[in-house]
C-alpha angles and dihedrals in degrees: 000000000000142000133184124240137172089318100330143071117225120210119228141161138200133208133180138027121326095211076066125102100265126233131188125207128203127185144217134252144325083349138099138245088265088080092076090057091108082058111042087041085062108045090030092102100052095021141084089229122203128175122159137175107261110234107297089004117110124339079340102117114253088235111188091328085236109125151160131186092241079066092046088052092051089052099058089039090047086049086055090053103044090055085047092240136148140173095038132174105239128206130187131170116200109327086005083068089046085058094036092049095046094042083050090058108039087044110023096165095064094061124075101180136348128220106196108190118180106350149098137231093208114095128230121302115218095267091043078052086054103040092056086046095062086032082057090047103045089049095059099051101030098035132221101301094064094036075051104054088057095032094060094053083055101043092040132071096226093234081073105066083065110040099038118028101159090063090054083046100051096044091040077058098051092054096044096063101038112115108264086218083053105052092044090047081045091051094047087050093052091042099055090034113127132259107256088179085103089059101045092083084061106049102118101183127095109271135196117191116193125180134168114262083224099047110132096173099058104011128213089248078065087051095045094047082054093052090047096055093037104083105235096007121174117210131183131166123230114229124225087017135110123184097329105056093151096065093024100051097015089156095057091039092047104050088047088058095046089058096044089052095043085061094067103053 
């Protein structure tokens, strides 16, 4: 399914019942929706499941490639609209936290609970700036296998690569085929995105921060500094699993968010 907003149209899908609590998820990046499919696999049956391809992301349409996280964040809240929901659980891994955590801020009503897994309020530091710049750079005249073949030996605990190759191949794929325009215009809007660490003394809703035991990208000091600033938090790392838990140790991230969820019910 499809809906229009501000030039380009954004894929999405639901599953569940929609008597069921809803949930949203949002991915990282540069992924697709299909990353969450351990999960919504899992709640499909008692949730109100959405997923949906972040702008340029996916079958979303790559629109102008010029981005900011403030769009990013019109485009979930105009998703939530557009289903006629409110008071949704919201889940976001990496950049999908950066969007969760913004939307969060700028609509707090909208949102019932957050699950943050493997990401960070803070912005980027200068040499953060600087490293998505050249990241920017490199994409568009070398193109997705080669920013791949890096970007999976950060995002992936090695063990993986052994114990579980069709998650590095789904989400290889993934990159592969993700717009180079896209994933520049994706990285600038990372790099200029704003500082939430102020906010996170105000979220009022129940929150549950995961993070892999083995991430190197967003690190689980990141997650405890976050737990530390979110009244009532609850944190729990994820183990054999590096900055993608919830596709390398699906089992173990999985259980921790049923329970969460179950809580709210």
């Amino acid at each position: 399914m499809r809906y229009s907003a501000q030039g380009a149209n954004i894929e999405f899908e639901t599953e569940g019942p929609r008597t069921g609590v809803p949930i949203i998820f949002i991915h990282g990046f540069p992924f697709a929706k299909a990353m969450w499919q351990p999960q919504v696999e899992l709640l499909k049956k008692d949730f109100h499941v959405i997923s949906y391809d972040v702008r340029g992301h996916g079958a979303s349409d790559v629109g102008d490639g010029q981005y900011t996280v403030e769009l990013f964040v019109d485009d979930v809240l105009g998703l939530l609209d557009h289903l006629k929901l409110s008071k949704v659980v919201c889940v976001g891994l990496s950049m999908g936290g950066y969007i969760a955590l913004r939307a969060a801020e700028r609509s707090p009503e909208k949102f019932r609970a957050l699950v943050l897994c493997d990401t960070r309020s803070e912005a980027d530091g200068n040499e953060g700036k600087i490293k998505r710049a050249g990241q920017a750079r490199t994409v568009k005249a070398d193109g997705m296998k080669k920013f791949a073949d890096g970007f999976l030996k950060a995002v992936f605990f090695e063990k993986s690569f052994e114990t579980n190759q069709p998650a590095v191949d789904s989400i290889r794929a993934m990159i592969e085929n993700s717009s180079p325009t896209a994933v520049a215009g994706t990285l600038i809007a990372m790099a200029a995105r704003t500082d939430t660490t102020p906010s996170l003394y105000t979220i009022k809703v129940p929150t549950l921060i995961l993070v892999g035991q083995h991430d190197t990208v967003t690190p689980p000091s990141a997650s405890h500094a976050m737990k530390e600033k979110i009244p009532g938090a609850e944190l729990h790392m994820i183990g054999k699993a590096g900055h993608m838990s919830n596709l390398e140790n699906p089992e173990e991230f999985n259980a921790h968010l049923l329970a969460f969820l179950r809580k709210l019910k």
